[in-house]
Amino acid sequence: MAFDLPTQVLDALAQIDGPILTAEIFPSESFTTVKSALDRLNSREMVLYKTIERDEAILTEEAQGIVEHGSHEAKVFEAVRSAIEGLKVSDLPGIVGKESAKVGQGKALAGKWIKLDREKNILKANVDSIVDTTREQLQTIERTKTYLDIKVISDLKKRKLLKIQKAITFEVSKGPKYAREFVKEETDLTAEMLASGAWKTVKLKPYNFKSKGALTPSGALHPLNKVRHEFRQIFFEMGFEEMPTNRFVETGFWNFDALFVPQQHPARDLQDTFYISDPLRADKPGPDPTAGKGDSKLDYEQYWNDIQKVHENGKFGSIGYRYPWKEDEALRLVLRTHTTSTSTYMLHKLAANPRPARYFSVDRVFRNETVDATHLAEFHQVEGVIADFGLTLGGLIGFMEVFFGKMGIHRLRFKPAYNPYTEPSMEIFGFHEGLNKWVEIGNSGMFRPEMLESMGLSKEMRVYGWGLSLERPTMIKYGVNNIRELLGHKVDLNFVESNAAVRLEKD
């Protein structure tokens, strides 16, 4: 039937004066088949059509049973009317069924079709005959897919007798080149046509240069990866080297202690950090066997001892935190809470050959956060560090203006802040044109001497450090309000596939 459908459409238009609805004329044909036939005719200007989208009421299985056998309340009425002396309430389920008794008794009583003798607990008929309104309504809906009274639709939906679904039909009318006969057009000029001369009389299908090609299934980059790529390009433009960030599990030493974070700091509580249960602890820091000869120049034992001293009693001009530093706490394994642990590791390696350096990383970190619209237990951190001699706070502010300017953020403010491992420290605020207000976009500072000199770096060496999340700029650029729609199991694949590439320097 699908092959002859264009001809049948033309025949239907010839028999009816005016437009036709495909849902009424061809109810059994699929949407794709009907549209394909209409497109063939429309391309030849034989028909014109427009798409009509509407809500259709579809009967549930229970409703179809009512159409065939009557409503629950009608069944209850017939059972009660048949019992001349009345019907005990307890006997009703055995006659009409539990479901019909449960639903139908109340409906029949409400409609005053039956009455209840409360003393004898007996049901009696209150009228001689009834009109099964529910059944008639459902029969009309089964035939027309709708009902004029919206309240009826609403009541039947509440009774779970209906479900509403979207339906698409086409209104078709005659086109300027309408004809009763559909002439098949050839799509290819063949060797046989040329040899036989048939090409002179055959009707060839014209090219439709406005038609859209079929979508080709392909992979798509996640919006986070698109924004991550932009960040990486900015860092590379500015002469940075990417740090290896493949260690999601770190020791408390690299994640906290080496950053001059005291062991009593709230960030190290179970409420904020994920600790590994097996194994509980790691070995002391030592040379990396894959790092080459440069790593062997570093004295890890001295580094360990200096970190202990700078925490307990102070060193390098610091008075420390003055508490008993515990080795077991430093060796506990954690899911890293920031990529600054990697920055620390790289700066310690820099002590083997002190020189100006620029490092960056963009990778995942983990926090024991309550998940909501703006927080996840895992997210991505963008981090950069610059090591050089003679760096100043003014230089850090100037660099931040250049760095964020490459992202299209030109209005910045800086607010004094506190970080255990940077002094001075600054929160960075940018003016958001869309929200018309200042929003926090990052954190920054200059690493403390307690951290740098423990590594073996020179007193004259200064290090800038700053970081921000990858998710916040991505949410702003793509208009996402709930972070769970960006990362995690609730991500819509259509959202991933349909979003364009991002350019941070453009709105």
PDB file of N, CA and C in Angstrom, residues 273-329:
ATOM      1  N   THR A 273      36.329  15.622  52.690  1.00  0.00           N
ATOM      2  CA  THR A 273      37.318  14.881  51.901  1.00  0.00           C
ATOM      3  C   THR A 273      36.953  13.405  51.844  1.00  0.00           C
ATOM      4  N   PHE A 274      37.160  12.779  50.681  1.00  0.00           N
ATOM      5  CA  PHE A 274      36.970  11.336  50.533  1.00  0.00           C
ATOM      6  C   PHE A 274      38.290  10.633  50.845  1.00  0.00           C
ATOM      7  N   TYR A 275      38.282   9.791  51.869  1.00  0.00           N
ATOM      8  CA  TYR A 275      39.466   9.012  52.234  1.00  0.00           C
ATOM      9  C   TYR A 275      39.342   7.593  51.697  1.00  0.00           C
ATOM     10  N   ILE A 276      40.468   7.027  51.271  1.00  0.00           N
ATOM     11  CA  ILE A 276      40.493   5.661  50.750  1.00  0.00           C
ATOM     12  C   ILE A 276      40.539   4.684  51.922  1.00  0.00           C
ATOM     13  N   SER A 277      39.703   3.635  51.859  1.00  0.00           N
ATOM     14  CA  SER A 277      39.650   2.677  52.971  1.00  0.00           C
ATOM     15  C   SER A 277      40.608   1.502  52.784  1.00  0.00           C
ATOM     16  N   ASP A 278      40.967   1.190  51.536  1.00  0.00           N
ATOM     17  CA  ASP A 278      41.857   0.050  51.303  1.00  0.00           C
ATOM     18  C   ASP A 278      42.688   0.305  50.039  1.00  0.00           C
ATOM     19  N   PRO A 279      43.997   0.535  50.168  1.00  0.00           N
ATOM     20  CA  PRO A 279      44.756   0.597  51.421  1.00  0.00           C
ATOM     21  C   PRO A 279      44.551   1.935  52.121  1.00  0.00           C
ATOM     22  N   LEU A 280      44.794   1.934  53.409  1.00  0.00           N
ATOM     23  CA  LEU A 280      44.583   3.149  54.193  1.00  0.00           C
ATOM     24  C   LEU A 280      45.696   4.164  53.971  1.00  0.00           C
ATOM     25  N   ARG A 281      46.929   3.655  53.826  1.00  0.00           N
ATOM     26  CA  ARG A 281      48.084   4.557  53.780  1.00  0.00           C
ATOM     27  C   ARG A 281      49.040   4.162  52.657  1.00  0.00           C
ATOM     28  N   ALA A 282      49.903   5.110  52.315  1.00  0.00           N
ATOM     29  CA  ALA A 282      50.915   4.884  51.285  1.00  0.00           C
ATOM     30  C   ALA A 282      52.308   4.976  51.918  1.00  0.00           C
ATOM     31  N   ASP A 283      53.315   4.744  51.103  1.00  0.00           N
ATOM     32  CA  ASP A 283      54.697   4.910  51.563  1.00  0.00           C
ATOM     33  C   ASP A 283      55.053   6.392  51.592  1.00  0.00           C
ATOM     34  N   LYS A 284      56.173   6.691  52.221  1.00  0.00           N
ATOM     35  CA  LYS A 284      56.669   8.061  52.219  1.00  0.00           C
ATOM     36  C   LYS A 284      57.024   8.487  50.799  1.00  0.00           C
ATOM     37  N   PRO A 285      56.996   9.787  50.507  1.00  0.00           N
ATOM     38  CA  PRO A 285      57.363  10.242  49.162  1.00  0.00           C
ATOM     39  C   PRO A 285      58.808   9.881  48.841  1.00  0.00           C
ATOM     40  N   GLY A 286      59.045   9.503  47.592  1.00  0.00           N
ATOM     41  CA  GLY A 286      60.388   9.127  47.155  1.00  0.00           C
ATOM     42  C   GLY A 286      60.542   9.363  45.676  1.00  0.00           C
ATOM     43  N   PRO A 287      61.720   9.082  45.129  1.00  0.00           N
ATOM     44  CA  PRO A 287      61.978   9.311  43.699  1.00  0.00           C
ATOM     45  C   PRO A 287      60.992   8.557  42.813  1.00  0.00           C
ATOM     46  N   ASP A 288      60.598   9.190  41.740  1.00  0.00           N
ATOM     47  CA  ASP A 288      59.703   8.576  40.754  1.00  0.00           C
ATOM     48  C   ASP A 288      60.561   7.790  39.771  1.00  0.00           C
ATOM     49  N   PRO A 289      60.390   6.459  39.707  1.00  0.00           N
ATOM     50  CA  PRO A 289      61.239   5.649  38.826  1.00  0.00           C
ATOM     51  C   PRO A 289      61.061   5.978  37.344  1.00  0.00           C
ATOM     52  N   THR A 290      59.953   6.656  36.987  1.00  0.00           N
ATOM     53  CA  THR A 290      59.718   6.987  35.574  1.00  0.00           C
ATOM     54  C   THR A 290      60.177   8.398  35.234  1.00  0.00           C
ATOM     55  N   ALA A 291      60.698   9.139  36.232  1.00  0.00           N
ATOM     56  CA  ALA A 291      60.997  10.563  36.022  1.00  0.00           C
ATOM     57  C   ALA A 291      62.383  10.826  35.468  1.00  0.00           C
ATOM     58  N   GLY A 292      63.247   9.852  35.411  1.00  0.00           N
ATOM     59  CA  GLY A 292      64.594  10.070  34.873  1.00  0.00           C
ATOM     60  C   GLY A 292      65.586  10.475  35.955  1.00  0.00           C
ATOM     61  N   LYS A 293      66.781  10.927  35.489  1.00  0.00           N
ATOM     62  CA  LYS A 293      67.877  11.229  36.421  1.00  0.00           C
ATOM     63  C   LYS A 293      67.612  12.461  37.278  1.00  0.00           C
ATOM     64  N   GLY A 294      66.839  13.436  36.761  1.00  0.00           N
ATOM     65  CA  GLY A 294      66.641  14.680  37.494  1.00  0.00           C
ATOM     66  C   GLY A 294      65.994  14.455  38.840  1.00  0.00           C
ATOM     67  N   ASP A 295      65.106  13.474  38.924  1.00  0.00           N
ATOM     68  CA  ASP A 295      64.397  13.232  40.172  1.00  0.00           C
ATOM     69  C   ASP A 295      65.325  12.684  41.255  1.00  0.00           C
ATOM     70  N   SER A 296      66.397  12.001  40.854  1.00  0.00           N
ATOM     71  CA  SER A 296      67.314  11.400  41.838  1.00  0.00           C
ATOM     72  C   SER A 296      68.127  12.457  42.580  1.00  0.00           C
ATOM     73  N   LYS A 297      68.192  13.685  42.062  1.00  0.00           N
ATOM     74  CA  LYS A 297      68.930  14.755  42.737  1.00  0.00           C
ATOM     75  C   LYS A 297      68.185  15.298  43.953  1.00  0.00           C
ATOM     76  N   LEU A 298      66.906  15.004  44.040  1.00  0.00           N
ATOM     77  CA  LEU A 298      66.082  15.561  45.118  1.00  0.00           C
ATOM     78  C   LEU A 298      66.216  14.719  46.374  1.00  0.00           C
ATOM     79  N   ASP A 299      66.331  15.392  47.515  1.00  0.00           N
ATOM     80  CA  ASP A 299      66.439  14.717  48.810  1.00  0.00           C
ATOM     81  C   ASP A 299      65.049  14.647  49.430  1.00  0.00           C
ATOM     82  N   TYR A 300      64.335  13.557  49.184  1.00  0.00           N
ATOM     83  CA  TYR A 300      62.965  13.424  49.677  1.00  0.00           C
ATOM     84  C   TYR A 300      62.929  13.301  51.200  1.00  0.00           C
ATOM     85  N   GLU A 301      63.939  12.679  51.797  1.00  0.00           N
ATOM     86  CA  GLU A 301      63.972  12.538  53.259  1.00  0.00           C
ATOM     87  C   GLU A 301      64.082  13.912  53.917  1.00  0.00           C
ATOM     88  N   GLN A 302      64.949  14.759  53.362  1.00  0.00           N
ATOM     89  CA  GLN A 302      65.088  16.116  53.887  1.00  0.00           C
ATOM     90  C   GLN A 302      63.789  16.896  53.716  1.00  0.00           C
ATOM     91  N   TYR A 303      63.146  16.722  52.561  1.00  0.00           N
ATOM     92  CA  TYR A 303      61.874  17.399  52.296  1.00  0.00           C
ATOM     93  C   TYR A 303      60.829  16.983  53.326  1.00  0.00           C
ATOM     94  N   TRP A 304      60.747  15.688  53.601  1.00  0.00           N
ATOM     95  CA  TRP A 304      59.795  15.161  54.595  1.00  0.00           C
ATOM     96  C   TRP A 304      60.063  15.782  55.968  1.00  0.00           C
ATOM     97  N   ASN A 305      61.341  15.801  56.364  1.00  0.00           N
ATOM     98  CA  ASN A 305      61.698  16.340  57.680  1.00  0.00           C
ATOM     99  C   ASN A 305      61.419  17.840  57.769  1.00  0.00           C
ATOM    100  N   ASP A 306      61.692  18.579  56.679  1.00  0.00           N
ATOM    101  CA  ASP A 306      61.439  20.024  56.683  1.00  0.00           C
ATOM    102  C   ASP A 306      59.944  20.324  56.804  1.00  0.00           C
ATOM    103  N   ILE A 307      59.115  19.518  56.146  1.00  0.00           N
ATOM    104  CA  ILE A 307      57.661  19.716  56.255  1.00  0.00           C
ATOM    105  C   ILE A 307      57.204  19.478  57.688  1.00  0.00           C
ATOM    106  N   GLN A 308      57.761  18.434  58.326  1.00  0.00           N
ATOM    107  CA  GLN A 308      57.407  18.163  59.723  1.00  0.00           C
ATOM    108  C   GLN A 308      57.809  19.330  60.619  1.00  0.00           C
ATOM    109  N   LYS A 309      59.024  19.829  60.428  1.00  0.00           N
ATOM    110  CA  LYS A 309      59.518  20.920  61.274  1.00  0.00           C
ATOM    111  C   LYS A 309      58.726  22.210  61.063  1.00  0.00           C
ATOM    112  N   VAL A 310      58.408  22.516  59.805  1.00  0.00           N
ATOM    113  CA  VAL A 310      57.720  23.778  59.523  1.00  0.00           C
ATOM    114  C   VAL A 310      56.298  23.754  60.083  1.00  0.00           C
ATOM    115  N   HIS A 311      55.716  22.558  60.235  1.00  0.00           N
ATOM    116  CA  HIS A 311      54.389  22.446  60.850  1.00  0.00           C
ATOM    117  C   HIS A 311      54.496  22.516  62.373  1.00  0.00           C
ATOM    118  N   GLU A 312      55.458  21.779  62.945  1.00  0.00           N
ATOM    119  CA  GLU A 312      55.515  21.647  64.407  1.00  0.00           C
ATOM    120  C   GLU A 312      56.087  22.897  65.090  1.00  0.00           C
ATOM    121  N   ASN A 313      57.241  23.331  64.656  1.00  0.00           N
ATOM    122  CA  ASN A 313      57.934  24.422  65.363  1.00  0.00           C
ATOM    123  C   ASN A 313      58.280  25.608  64.477  1.00  0.00           C
ATOM    124  N   GLY A 314      58.061  25.471  63.181  1.00  0.00           N
ATOM    125  CA  GLY A 314      58.392  26.543  62.257  1.00  0.00           C
ATOM    126  C   GLY A 314      59.813  26.438  61.737  1.00  0.00           C
ATOM    127  N   LYS A 315      60.034  27.011  60.551  1.00  0.00           N
ATOM    128  CA  LYS A 315      61.350  27.031  59.932  1.00  0.00           C
ATOM    129  C   LYS A 315      61.315  28.046  58.791  1.00  0.00           C
ATOM    130  N   PHE A 316      62.445  28.441  58.296  1.00  0.00           N
ATOM    131  CA  PHE A 316      62.546  29.419  57.216  1.00  0.00           C
ATOM    132  C   PHE A 316      61.862  30.737  57.576  1.00  0.00           C
ATOM    133  N   GLY A 317      62.011  31.134  58.842  1.00  0.00           N
ATOM    134  CA  GLY A 317      61.438  32.395  59.296  1.00  0.00           C
ATOM    135  C   GLY A 317      60.011  32.298  59.790  1.00  0.00           C
ATOM    136  N   SER A 318      59.442  31.120  59.778  1.00  0.00           N
ATOM    137  CA  SER A 318      58.059  30.927  60.228  1.00  0.00           C
ATOM    138  C   SER A 318      58.048  30.285  61.614  1.00  0.00           C
ATOM    139  N   ILE A 319      57.014  30.582  62.391  1.00  0.00           N
ATOM    140  CA  ILE A 319      56.875  29.955  63.716  1.00  0.00           C
ATOM    141  C   ILE A 319      56.047  28.678  63.643  1.00  0.00           C
ATOM    142  N   GLY A 320      55.521  28.348  62.435  1.00  0.00           N
ATOM    143  CA  GLY A 320      54.765  27.120  62.265  1.00  0.00           C
ATOM    144  C   GLY A 320      53.428  27.150  62.966  1.00  0.00           C
ATOM    145  N   TYR A 321      52.795  25.971  63.054  1.00  0.00           N
ATOM    146  CA  TYR A 321      51.487  25.878  63.707  1.00  0.00           C
ATOM    147  C   TYR A 321      51.594  25.417  65.159  1.00  0.00           C
ATOM    148  N   ARG A 322      52.774  24.905  65.544  1.00  0.00           N
ATOM    149  CA  ARG A 322      53.045  24.488  66.918  1.00  0.00           C
ATOM    150  C   ARG A 322      52.048  23.436  67.414  1.00  0.00           C
ATOM    151  N   TYR A 323      52.058  22.293  66.728  1.00  0.00           N
ATOM    152  CA  TYR A 323      51.240  21.147  67.139  1.00  0.00           C
ATOM    153  C   TYR A 323      52.023  19.883  66.800  1.00  0.00           C
ATOM    154  N   PRO A 324      51.730  18.756  67.426  1.00  0.00           N
ATOM    155  CA  PRO A 324      52.457  17.506  67.125  1.00  0.00           C
ATOM    156  C   PRO A 324      52.013  16.922  65.778  1.00  0.00           C
ATOM    157  N   TRP A 325      52.869  17.038  64.795  1.00  0.00           N
ATOM    158  CA  TRP A 325      52.577  16.568  63.441  1.00  0.00           C
ATOM    159  C   TRP A 325      52.666  15.052  63.399  1.00  0.00           C
ATOM    160  N   LYS A 326      51.635  14.385  62.796  1.00  0.00           N
ATOM    161  CA  LYS A 326      51.575  12.919  62.806  1.00  0.00           C
ATOM    162  C   LYS A 326      51.894  12.362  61.419  1.00  0.00           C
ATOM    163  N   GLU A 327      52.825  11.424  61.402  1.00  0.00           N
ATOM    164  CA  GLU A 327      53.247  10.800  60.140  1.00  0.00           C
ATOM    165  C   GLU A 327      52.109  10.016  59.499  1.00  0.00           C
ATOM    166  N   ASP A 328      51.329   9.283  60.328  1.00  0.00           N
ATOM    167  CA  ASP A 328      50.242   8.462  59.776  1.00  0.00           C
ATOM    168  C   ASP A 328      49.193   9.317  59.060  1.00  0.00           C
ATOM    169  N   GLU A 329      48.922  10.492  59.589  1.00  0.00           N
ATOM    170  CA  GLU A 329      47.935  11.385  58.969  1.00  0.00           C
ATOM    171  C   GLU A 329      48.430  11.866  57.604  1.00  0.00           C
TER     172      GLU A 329
END
